[in-house]
Amino acid sequence: MNAKKVDKFATGVLYGIASIIVLILASLLAFILIRGIPHISWHFLTSPSKTFEAGGGIGIQLFNSFYLLFITMVISIPISLGAGIYLSEYAKKNWVTGIIRTSIEILSSLPSVVVGLFGFLIFVLQAGLGFSIISGALALTFFNLPLLTRNVEESLRAVHFTQREAGLALGLSRWETVIKVVVPEALPGILTGVILGAGRIFGEAAALIYTAGQSAPALDFTNWNPLSISSPLNIFRQAETLAVHIWKVNSEGNMPDGAAVSAGASAVLILAVLLFNFLARFIGKRIHKKMTSA
Amino acid sequence: MEDIRDSLTRKSKKAKLEQIGKGISFLCISFIVLVVIAIFYFVASKGLATFFKDGASVSDFLFGTKWNPSSVSEKGTPLIGALPMITGSFVVTFLSALIATPFAIGAAVFMTEISPKLGTKILQPVIELLVGIPSVVYGFIGLSIIVPAVRSVFGGSGFGILAGTFVLFVMILPTVTSMTVDALKAVPRYYREASLALGATRWQTIYKVVLRAAIPGILTSVVFGMARAFGEALAIQMVIGNAALMPHNLTTPASTLTSVLTMGIGNTIMGTLENNVLWSLALLLLLMSLLFNIVIRMIGKKGAMKA
């Protein structure tokens, strides 16, 4: 009788904990969206930010975030693909592989601020790239590589070994089998991982403060020459991203409508991350359906 | 004859392709290893310069309580006591883990044992969403909700360890929860069946069997969460108040290793003591993350031996 009462009580407590967590998320989202969404307008999303006066937007920061994300992915996807292929297809079980796995684990657990400082030291100062998109993208690559590599490896491993045997039996080399049989089969998993990684990169700020810089110089959106300093495509210009902008507005506080701007920018950031999450599920399922039904 | 021998002994096009492919993939993986080595080398060389080049003493750095690197004490040694930040980092990390652990275990038990249906339908997406929220957003929320709340309840400015703890609690909760779920799911089904067959209630089964069997996994997830809390920079920097003083209570401004780093590195000149000592903080952060890694490995090994 007593044990049953305890059981009921404990179940009740567990229900309570679960609902508290749901409540926390609900109130976080409600807070951000209710405070932020009224502030989002076409003007807010497209106009440049202003210091010391109200009415600024986040146009340049928004563009910078997407552009930086794109450059980072261009660098990190091929590398993580190669690394993932090596780990799943070629790596033998020996001490070299052990060291490789340990380094990936260490890299993935490094605080992002340390990765950012390393990028600051190497790219911004020693390589002379200054605060620039390329410095930021390289720092974010380091931040992104371990997770992406692990994701590629797991997706490749999930491919059934008969697929590999079929490829090899047709006389393909191992490399050809991997590229032409295994990777296409693993594509939904890889893509899901890439999109989730994109969400993580999109919101990252600590690694960017000292690599991509904290100011967003005016851009001329009619100038598409990648070498011109005012061109949005130039990868050697400073580029404050949306996440860095939120941090800066809040820690410097010289914007009269700072709270509203950060609420709006946070809402945009969260909506973007939600979108990435949704896309990851949707695209993964879609591709999987397409490939398995064919 | 010569032709045939040649074509048999020479590497075929495919074999060459294979070699190139393997080479490329090995190159990619070595790049990652190289990056890790480079990070350690450069941060260590910068961080150790404080002690070797500027001649500051390690004990001053680790145990000194006065942080003002641009000036010197009466004895002529630079004021580089990092103890306030070290304490700040550890206190917020432990406190947030202390609060987050029961919640995470509770949620994980709920998801695996009590109601898997509600768990996968509601709690799982909720936790994935919480992981996805960027840390600056947490910082902003902390700044606009938690800091004023702490201020109105406890007085003072509201900035401080307590506000930092709450922000970190929400940030590490999803990580710890999802890893604990994995740990609980790894407990074999027949453990539960055996316990229930003996007449134990569900709670007795959970408490006396499932949770105990999953202890190594749960510990790993808590340490993982602590590692994340220790390295978190911006969210904590926004709410902790950034005063490099020894924390005396939970509601006065304090600082952490990461907050001092984010504030300071842009305002100092490369190569000076003021700058080098910041790199020493970064090195400390690096070593701590390494330590967390080692602890996780040790737990993993011990847990594996038992099973």
XYZ file of C-alpha atoms in Angstrom:
601
model
C 0.000 0.000 0.000
C 2.730 2.391 0.957
C 4.868 1.561 -2.078
C 1.891 2.221 -4.283
C 1.381 5.636 -2.774
C 5.052 6.462 -3.295
C 4.736 5.288 -6.872
C 1.771 7.576 -7.461
C 3.534 10.467 -5.821
C 6.714 9.955 -7.843
C 4.734 9.724 -11.060
C 3.078 12.986 -10.164
C 6.444 14.643 -9.523
C 7.787 13.398 -12.843
C 4.740 14.751 -14.662
C 5.394 18.023 -12.864
C 9.022 18.159 -13.992
C 8.097 17.373 -17.563
C 5.485 20.098 -17.612
C 7.889 22.607 -16.046
C 10.324 22.017 -18.897
C 7.618 22.401 -21.501
C 6.512 25.540 -19.684
C 10.049 26.960 -19.733
C 10.320 26.523 -23.484
C 6.824 27.835 -24.065
C 7.478 30.947 -22.020
C 10.854 31.521 -23.683
C 9.350 31.275 -27.130
C 6.331 33.327 -26.138
C 8.527 36.029 -24.649
C 10.768 36.290 -27.702
C 8.034 36.029 -30.273
C 5.516 38.296 -28.544
C 8.108 40.956 -27.883
C 9.928 40.498 -31.170
C 7.432 39.839 -33.915
C 5.604 43.183 -33.678
C 8.958 44.797 -34.303
C 9.653 42.814 -37.468
C 8.770 44.681 -40.595
C 10.141 44.898 -44.083
C 11.923 48.067 -43.050
C 13.487 46.350 -40.023
C 14.708 43.428 -42.100
C 16.257 45.485 -44.858
C 17.555 48.770 -43.467
C 21.014 49.185 -41.936
C 21.436 49.484 -38.171
C 21.861 52.790 -36.379
C 23.814 53.681 -33.293
C 22.652 56.422 -30.926
C 19.309 56.789 -32.647
C 16.191 54.713 -32.863
C 14.704 53.136 -35.943
C 17.645 51.077 -37.169
C 17.228 47.736 -38.866
C 19.198 44.546 -39.200
C 19.449 44.292 -42.981
C 23.223 44.089 -43.295
C 23.582 41.784 -40.292
C 20.979 39.430 -41.697
C 22.752 39.284 -45.031
C 26.112 38.805 -43.296
C 24.762 35.884 -41.275
C 23.558 34.058 -44.353
C 26.655 34.856 -46.367
C 28.977 33.741 -43.572
C 26.945 30.570 -43.194
C 27.278 29.918 -46.909
C 31.063 30.463 -46.978
C 31.524 28.301 -43.871
C 29.556 25.488 -45.427
C 31.485 25.753 -48.695
C 34.701 25.223 -46.735
C 33.566 22.703 -44.164
C 31.341 20.324 -46.156
C 34.090 18.959 -48.451
C 36.541 18.579 -45.573
C 34.069 16.837 -43.298
C 32.913 14.628 -46.166
C 36.489 13.497 -46.787
C 37.168 13.047 -43.097
C 33.920 11.152 -42.567
C 34.664 8.863 -45.510
C 38.096 8.123 -44.122
C 36.708 7.294 -40.689
C 33.902 5.070 -41.883
C 35.559 3.369 -44.873
C 39.311 3.374 -44.490
C 40.243 3.783 -40.846
C 41.629 0.636 -39.266
C 41.260 -0.036 -35.584
C 44.659 1.106 -34.389
C 46.285 3.846 -32.372
C 46.294 6.328 -35.260
C 42.534 6.119 -35.519
C 42.383 6.397 -31.749
C 44.301 9.679 -31.866
C 42.100 10.959 -34.676
C 38.925 10.168 -32.782
C 40.266 11.744 -29.612
C 41.178 14.945 -31.465
C 37.725 15.177 -32.993
C 36.186 14.691 -29.572
C 38.423 17.372 -28.076
C 37.705 19.793 -30.895
C 33.982 19.319 -30.487
C 34.138 20.007 -26.763
C 36.309 23.130 -26.970
C 34.514 26.252 -25.795
C 33.594 28.310 -28.827
C 35.255 31.369 -27.333
C 38.596 29.535 -27.397
C 38.077 28.604 -31.040
C 37.278 32.239 -31.727
C 40.425 33.429 -29.972
C 42.508 30.953 -31.923
C 40.972 32.274 -35.149
C 41.696 35.814 -33.984
C 45.347 34.942 -33.346
C 45.958 32.968 -36.533
C 43.786 34.523 -39.225
C 43.136 38.046 -38.033
C 46.610 38.824 -36.725
C 49.206 36.428 -38.097
C 47.755 35.803 -41.536
C 46.847 39.479 -41.767
C 43.300 38.854 -42.907
C 41.958 41.316 -40.344
C 38.399 41.150 -39.088
C 36.799 39.611 -42.125
C 34.232 37.153 -43.361
C 36.935 34.698 -44.315
C 38.485 34.763 -40.818
C 35.052 34.219 -39.325
C 34.228 31.445 -41.760
C 37.467 29.609 -40.986
C 36.873 29.881 -37.241
C 33.330 28.609 -37.700
C 34.696 25.782 -39.835
C 36.770 24.559 -36.896
C 33.711 24.855 -34.734
C 31.582 22.952 -37.240
C 33.995 20.270 -38.483
C 33.862 17.750 -35.640
C 30.073 17.571 -35.552
C 29.729 17.429 -39.299
C 32.431 14.780 -39.595
C 30.766 12.638 -36.987
C 27.451 13.054 -38.741
C 28.926 12.040 -42.119
C 30.614 9.041 -40.556
C 27.429 7.869 -38.847
C 25.345 8.352 -41.977
C 27.863 6.360 -44.027
C 28.018 3.623 -41.436
C 24.251 3.296 -41.496
C 24.459 2.205 -45.138
C 24.094 -1.559 -45.330
C 27.259 -3.506 -46.182
C 25.524 -5.311 -49.031
C 25.498 -2.019 -50.906
C 29.260 -1.865 -50.696
C 29.604 -5.491 -51.695
C 27.381 -4.919 -54.698
C 29.551 -2.007 -55.790
C 32.767 -3.950 -55.320
C 31.332 -6.998 -57.092
C 30.689 -4.820 -60.141
C 34.388 -4.130 -60.288
C 34.332 -0.635 -58.847
C 37.243 0.408 -56.691
C 36.546 1.100 -53.052
C 36.695 4.850 -53.615
C 34.252 4.646 -56.509
C 31.916 2.505 -54.443
C 31.982 5.092 -51.686
C 31.438 8.086 -53.939
C 28.900 6.546 -56.295
C 27.010 4.113 -54.087
C 27.465 4.766 -50.397
C 27.431 8.567 -50.295
C 24.240 8.943 -52.384
C 22.567 6.387 -50.153
C 23.670 8.278 -47.043
C 22.698 11.669 -48.454
C 19.502 12.218 -46.437
C 21.385 11.700 -43.179
C 24.267 13.894 -44.262
C 21.931 16.636 -45.404
C 19.974 16.577 -42.149
C 23.231 16.959 -40.249
C 24.367 19.813 -42.468
C 21.141 21.729 -41.955
C 21.201 21.203 -38.194
C 24.806 22.396 -38.211
C 23.684 25.418 -40.191
C 21.241 26.290 -37.429
C 24.031 26.080 -34.883
C 26.361 28.247 -36.949
C 23.630 30.774 -37.620
C 23.276 31.503 -33.917
C 26.940 31.330 -32.985
C 28.442 34.557 -31.762
C 31.328 33.875 -29.358
C 33.567 32.517 -32.108
C 32.802 35.495 -34.338
C 33.268 38.514 -32.100
C 37.010 38.560 -32.688
C 37.110 37.002 -36.135
C 34.338 38.437 -38.295
C 34.326 41.663 -36.326
C 31.723 43.695 -34.522
C 30.837 46.321 -37.060
C 28.816 46.199 -40.214
C 30.043 48.769 -42.719
C 27.499 49.980 -45.215
C 27.080 47.747 -48.222
C 26.153 48.663 -51.729
C 23.766 45.998 -52.899
C 24.125 47.030 -56.517
C 27.849 46.331 -56.519
C 28.448 42.646 -57.118
C 32.179 42.831 -57.760
C 33.610 40.513 -55.048
C 36.816 42.547 -54.807
C 35.229 45.899 -54.083
C 35.161 46.844 -50.406
C 31.524 47.893 -50.389
C 30.361 44.819 -52.258
C 28.259 42.386 -50.248
C 30.203 39.508 -51.795
C 33.616 40.678 -50.634
C 34.980 38.116 -48.195
C 37.653 40.434 -46.801
C 35.290 42.953 -45.270
C 34.173 43.142 -41.656
C 30.868 41.491 -41.085
C 28.869 41.656 -37.900
C 26.293 38.894 -37.883
C 22.842 38.921 -36.372
C 23.897 37.013 -33.247
C 26.899 39.284 -32.670
C 24.621 42.273 -33.204
C 22.293 41.126 -30.413
C 25.230 40.706 -28.083
C 26.696 44.064 -28.968
C 23.459 46.001 -28.668
C 22.922 44.536 -25.203
C 26.432 44.867 -23.858
C 27.121 48.380 -25.114
C 23.686 49.810 -24.773
C 24.127 52.948 -26.833
C 21.051 52.322 -28.903
C 17.902 53.993 -27.552
C 15.635 51.269 -28.893
C 18.152 48.531 -28.102
C 15.689 46.311 -26.262
C 13.234 46.409 -29.141
C 15.934 45.826 -31.733
C 17.346 42.864 -29.828
C 13.868 41.431 -29.337
C 13.185 41.713 -33.038
C 16.593 40.323 -33.964
C 16.199 37.447 -31.464
C 12.839 36.614 -32.960
C 14.368 36.551 -36.438
C 17.216 34.382 -35.170
C 14.865 31.921 -33.493
C 12.559 31.791 -36.491
C 15.591 31.044 -38.656
C 16.728 28.267 -36.326
C 13.197 26.828 -36.243
C 13.154 26.951 -39.994
C 16.461 25.093 -40.169
C 15.148 22.423 -37.797
C 11.975 22.053 -39.791
C 13.863 21.907 -43.077
C 16.208 19.257 -41.705
C 13.283 16.985 -40.845
C 11.352 17.723 -43.988
C 14.194 17.377 -46.489
C 15.584 14.297 -44.779
C 12.200 12.575 -44.960
C 11.521 13.766 -48.495
C 14.797 12.541 -49.922
C 14.545 9.297 -48.058
C 11.088 8.705 -49.510
C 12.243 9.527 -53.001
C 15.253 7.285 -52.826
C 13.648 4.283 -51.200
C 10.481 4.222 -53.290
C 12.354 4.412 -56.574
C 54.593 -10.287 -74.135
C 56.231 -7.170 -72.878
C 52.918 -5.310 -73.169
C 51.045 -7.859 -71.170
C 53.592 -7.942 -68.404
C 53.537 -4.174 -68.337
C 49.800 -3.937 -68.041
C 49.761 -6.546 -65.331
C 52.492 -5.082 -63.186
C 51.551 -1.460 -63.586
C 48.889 -0.002 -61.396
C 45.538 0.156 -63.104
C 43.692 3.404 -63.483
C 41.230 2.267 -60.863
C 43.942 1.457 -58.374
C 45.381 4.907 -58.870
C 41.991 6.493 -58.399
C 41.565 4.450 -55.257
C 44.874 5.681 -53.949
C 44.087 9.293 -54.742
C 40.711 8.987 -53.083
C 42.156 7.453 -49.980
C 44.836 10.137 -49.962
C 42.284 12.932 -50.167
C 40.179 11.538 -47.373
C 43.258 11.054 -45.214
C 44.278 14.634 -45.934
C 40.914 15.860 -44.656
C 41.178 13.940 -41.437
C 44.771 15.029 -40.849
C 43.651 18.608 -41.299
C 41.320 18.221 -38.326
C 44.043 16.664 -36.178
C 46.406 19.432 -37.231
C 43.882 22.092 -36.223
C 43.578 20.587 -32.759
C 47.344 20.491 -32.339
C 47.647 24.055 -33.625
C 44.984 25.324 -31.226
C 46.773 23.763 -28.292
C 50.194 24.935 -29.431
C 49.264 28.534 -30.081
C 47.054 29.034 -27.057
C 49.631 27.359 -24.825
C 52.544 29.371 -26.191
C 50.612 32.599 -25.710
C 49.260 31.602 -22.333
C 52.584 30.444 -20.951
C 54.323 33.631 -22.099
C 52.831 35.322 -19.021
C 54.951 33.125 -16.824
C 58.051 32.573 -18.943
C 58.442 35.860 -20.749
C 56.867 38.304 -18.312
C 58.037 36.356 -15.301
C 54.739 36.426 -13.459
C 54.332 33.689 -10.889
C 51.876 30.883 -11.421
C 50.635 30.993 -7.849
C 49.909 34.725 -8.149
C 47.829 33.890 -11.180
C 45.978 30.912 -9.773
C 45.489 32.083 -6.200
C 45.730 35.866 -6.339
C 42.466 37.642 -5.722
C 43.263 41.023 -7.258
C 42.759 41.324 -11.001
C 44.143 44.474 -12.557
C 46.837 43.412 -15.018
C 47.780 46.936 -16.030
C 49.048 47.858 -12.559
C 51.385 46.321 -10.020
C 51.113 45.566 -6.318
C 53.298 47.173 -3.626
C 55.787 44.371 -4.101
C 56.105 45.192 -7.764
C 54.421 42.085 -9.061
C 51.602 42.540 -11.552
C 48.072 42.130 -10.214
C 47.007 39.113 -12.194
C 45.059 37.161 -9.589
C 42.581 35.090 -11.565
C 40.988 33.434 -8.554
C 37.812 35.584 -8.740
C 37.152 34.426 -12.292
C 38.133 30.848 -11.605
C 35.810 30.785 -8.603
C 33.063 32.449 -10.618
C 33.356 29.902 -13.403
C 33.319 26.951 -11.052
C 30.474 28.243 -8.903
C 28.120 28.956 -11.816
C 29.036 25.636 -13.409
C 28.373 23.575 -10.292
C 25.246 25.440 -9.289
C 23.694 25.187 -12.727
C 24.565 21.486 -12.939
C 23.128 21.009 -9.465
C 19.796 22.473 -10.489
C 19.742 20.981 -13.965
C 20.531 17.396 -12.985
C 17.303 16.547 -11.110
C 15.227 18.200 -13.816
C 17.107 16.398 -16.550
C 16.827 13.016 -14.850
C 13.167 13.609 -14.125
C 12.439 14.557 -17.698
C 14.461 11.644 -19.036
C 12.681 9.154 -16.764
C 9.378 10.624 -17.855
C 10.311 10.211 -21.511
C 11.583 6.646 -21.240
C 9.616 5.069 -18.391
C 6.420 6.945 -17.615
C 5.028 8.146 -20.891
C 7.106 7.419 -23.979
C 4.227 8.574 -26.121
C 4.004 12.078 -24.655
C 7.785 12.023 -24.403
C 8.444 11.573 -28.095
C 5.516 13.716 -29.120
C 6.049 16.715 -26.881
C 9.162 16.595 -24.757
C 11.537 15.428 -27.490
C 10.790 18.340 -29.854
C 10.797 20.757 -26.918
C 14.285 19.655 -25.954
C 15.534 19.801 -29.520
C 14.222 23.338 -29.770
C 15.879 24.348 -26.516
C 19.210 23.054 -27.861
C 18.723 25.110 -30.980
C 18.162 28.475 -29.309
C 21.362 30.517 -29.769
C 23.259 31.503 -26.655
C 22.940 35.235 -27.276
C 19.196 34.819 -27.200
C 19.490 33.137 -23.818
C 21.668 36.034 -22.731
C 19.130 38.541 -23.952
C 16.308 36.737 -22.177
C 18.401 36.581 -19.032
C 19.051 40.283 -19.301
C 15.419 41.190 -19.790
C 13.712 38.692 -17.455
C 16.041 37.029 -14.987
C 18.184 40.003 -14.013
C 15.175 42.239 -13.221
C 13.531 39.338 -11.375
C 16.622 38.759 -9.224
C 16.823 42.506 -8.633
C 13.259 42.760 -7.400
C 13.549 39.712 -5.133
C 17.033 40.113 -3.674
C 17.771 43.778 -4.319
C 21.076 45.020 -5.682
C 21.718 45.264 -9.383
C 20.411 41.802 -10.205
C 23.568 40.940 -12.103
C 25.581 38.138 -10.597
C 26.084 34.457 -10.099
C 22.431 33.725 -9.405
C 21.292 35.203 -12.717
C 24.136 33.393 -14.480
C 23.157 30.125 -12.854
C 19.574 30.389 -14.062
C 20.629 31.154 -17.618
C 23.113 28.286 -17.692
C 20.570 25.963 -16.126
C 18.217 26.451 -19.052
C 21.098 26.179 -21.501
C 22.505 22.872 -20.271
C 19.174 21.278 -19.391
C 18.457 19.987 -22.919
C 21.979 18.602 -23.376
C 21.904 16.722 -20.090
C 18.354 15.515 -20.657
C 18.889 14.084 -24.113
C 22.070 12.308 -23.053
C 20.354 10.912 -19.951
C 17.556 9.635 -22.168
C 20.136 7.738 -24.199
C 21.627 6.315 -21.010
C 18.222 5.151 -19.754
C 17.303 3.669 -23.111
C 20.508 1.647 -23.025
C 19.339 -0.182 -19.878
C 18.157 -3.592 -21.094
C 14.439 -4.263 -21.050
C 14.803 -7.448 -19.018
C 16.130 -5.463 -16.045
C 12.768 -3.743 -15.827
C 10.856 -6.924 -16.453
C 12.761 -8.771 -13.756
C 12.081 -6.017 -11.256
C 8.389 -5.736 -12.114
C 8.051 -9.518 -11.968
C 9.355 -9.395 -8.408
C 6.411 -7.209 -7.560
C 8.165 -3.862 -7.500
C 6.130 -0.808 -8.410
C 7.110 1.283 -11.398
C 8.786 3.868 -9.206
C 10.719 1.190 -7.298
C 11.870 -0.246 -10.613
C 12.964 3.170 -11.827
C 14.656 4.174 -8.619
C 16.262 0.914 -7.566
C 17.046 -0.679 -10.931
C 16.950 1.559 -13.983
C 18.599 4.635 -12.523
C 21.333 2.629 -10.794
C 22.117 0.697 -13.949
C 22.352 3.951 -15.870
C 24.592 5.770 -13.387
C 27.714 5.921 -15.618
C 25.673 7.290 -18.500
C 23.941 9.838 -16.300
C 27.259 10.982 -14.831
C 28.676 11.379 -18.326
C 25.765 13.543 -19.345
C 26.123 15.730 -16.244
C 29.857 16.219 -16.838
C 29.083 16.988 -20.454
C 26.623 19.623 -19.363
C 29.168 21.060 -16.944
C 31.747 21.272 -19.724
C 29.251 23.184 -21.776
C 28.420 25.509 -18.894
C 32.090 26.121 -18.145
C 32.850 27.154 -21.708
C 29.755 29.235 -22.330
C 30.778 32.805 -22.942
C 28.286 35.354 -24.177
C 25.104 34.418 -22.369
C 26.907 34.377 -19.044
C 28.872 37.527 -19.821
C 25.616 39.389 -20.428
C 24.105 38.595 -17.035
C 26.943 38.126 -14.565
C 27.895 41.758 -14.166
C 31.563 41.486 -15.109
C 33.212 42.651 -11.923
C 36.512 40.889 -11.348
C 35.975 40.602 -7.612
C 35.855 37.596 -5.349
C 32.183 36.600 -5.262
C 30.844 36.948 -1.694
C 27.247 36.157 -2.391
C 25.147 35.091 -5.315
C 23.609 38.418 -6.165
C 26.564 40.762 -6.501
C 28.329 41.224 -9.837
C 31.032 38.645 -10.487
C 32.879 37.331 -13.509
C 33.939 34.118 -15.172
C 36.967 33.151 -17.229
C 34.942 33.426 -20.406
C 33.364 36.751 -19.558
C 36.727 38.380 -18.828
C 38.087 36.962 -22.064
C 35.272 38.270 -24.220
C 35.439 41.679 -22.620
C 39.188 42.040 -22.522
C 40.870 40.583 -25.551
C 39.877 43.401 -27.865
C 40.957 46.148 -25.473
C 44.536 45.053 -24.902
C 47.602 45.190 -27.101
C 49.110 41.971 -28.390
C 52.310 40.915 -26.679
C 51.798 42.971 -23.516
C 51.341 41.360 -20.130
C 47.722 42.533 -20.018
C 47.110 40.574 -23.172
C 49.214 37.538 -22.379
C 47.479 36.995 -19.082
C 44.177 36.821 -20.936
C 45.670 34.069 -23.042
C 46.612 32.341 -19.812
C 42.917 32.415 -18.954
C 42.156 30.917 -22.352
C 44.731 28.216 -21.684
C 43.062 27.489 -18.371
C 39.759 27.155 -20.177
C 41.347 24.795 -22.687
C 42.843 22.634 -19.958
C 39.529 22.495 -18.138
C 37.737 21.326 -21.264
C 40.458 18.679 -21.637
C 39.910 17.647 -18.031
C 36.166 17.294 -18.581
C 36.970 15.129 -21.584
C 39.231 12.885 -19.538
C 36.631 12.572 -16.778
C 33.998 11.540 -19.331
C 36.361 8.919 -20.720
C 37.142 7.558 -17.276
C 33.459 7.273 -16.420
C 32.889 5.544 -19.732
C 35.626 3.006 -19.059
C 34.461 2.267 -15.529
C 30.863 1.948 -16.644
C 31.840 -0.353 -19.482
C 33.750 -2.680 -17.153
C 30.736 -3.165 -14.918
C 28.385 -4.111 -17.684
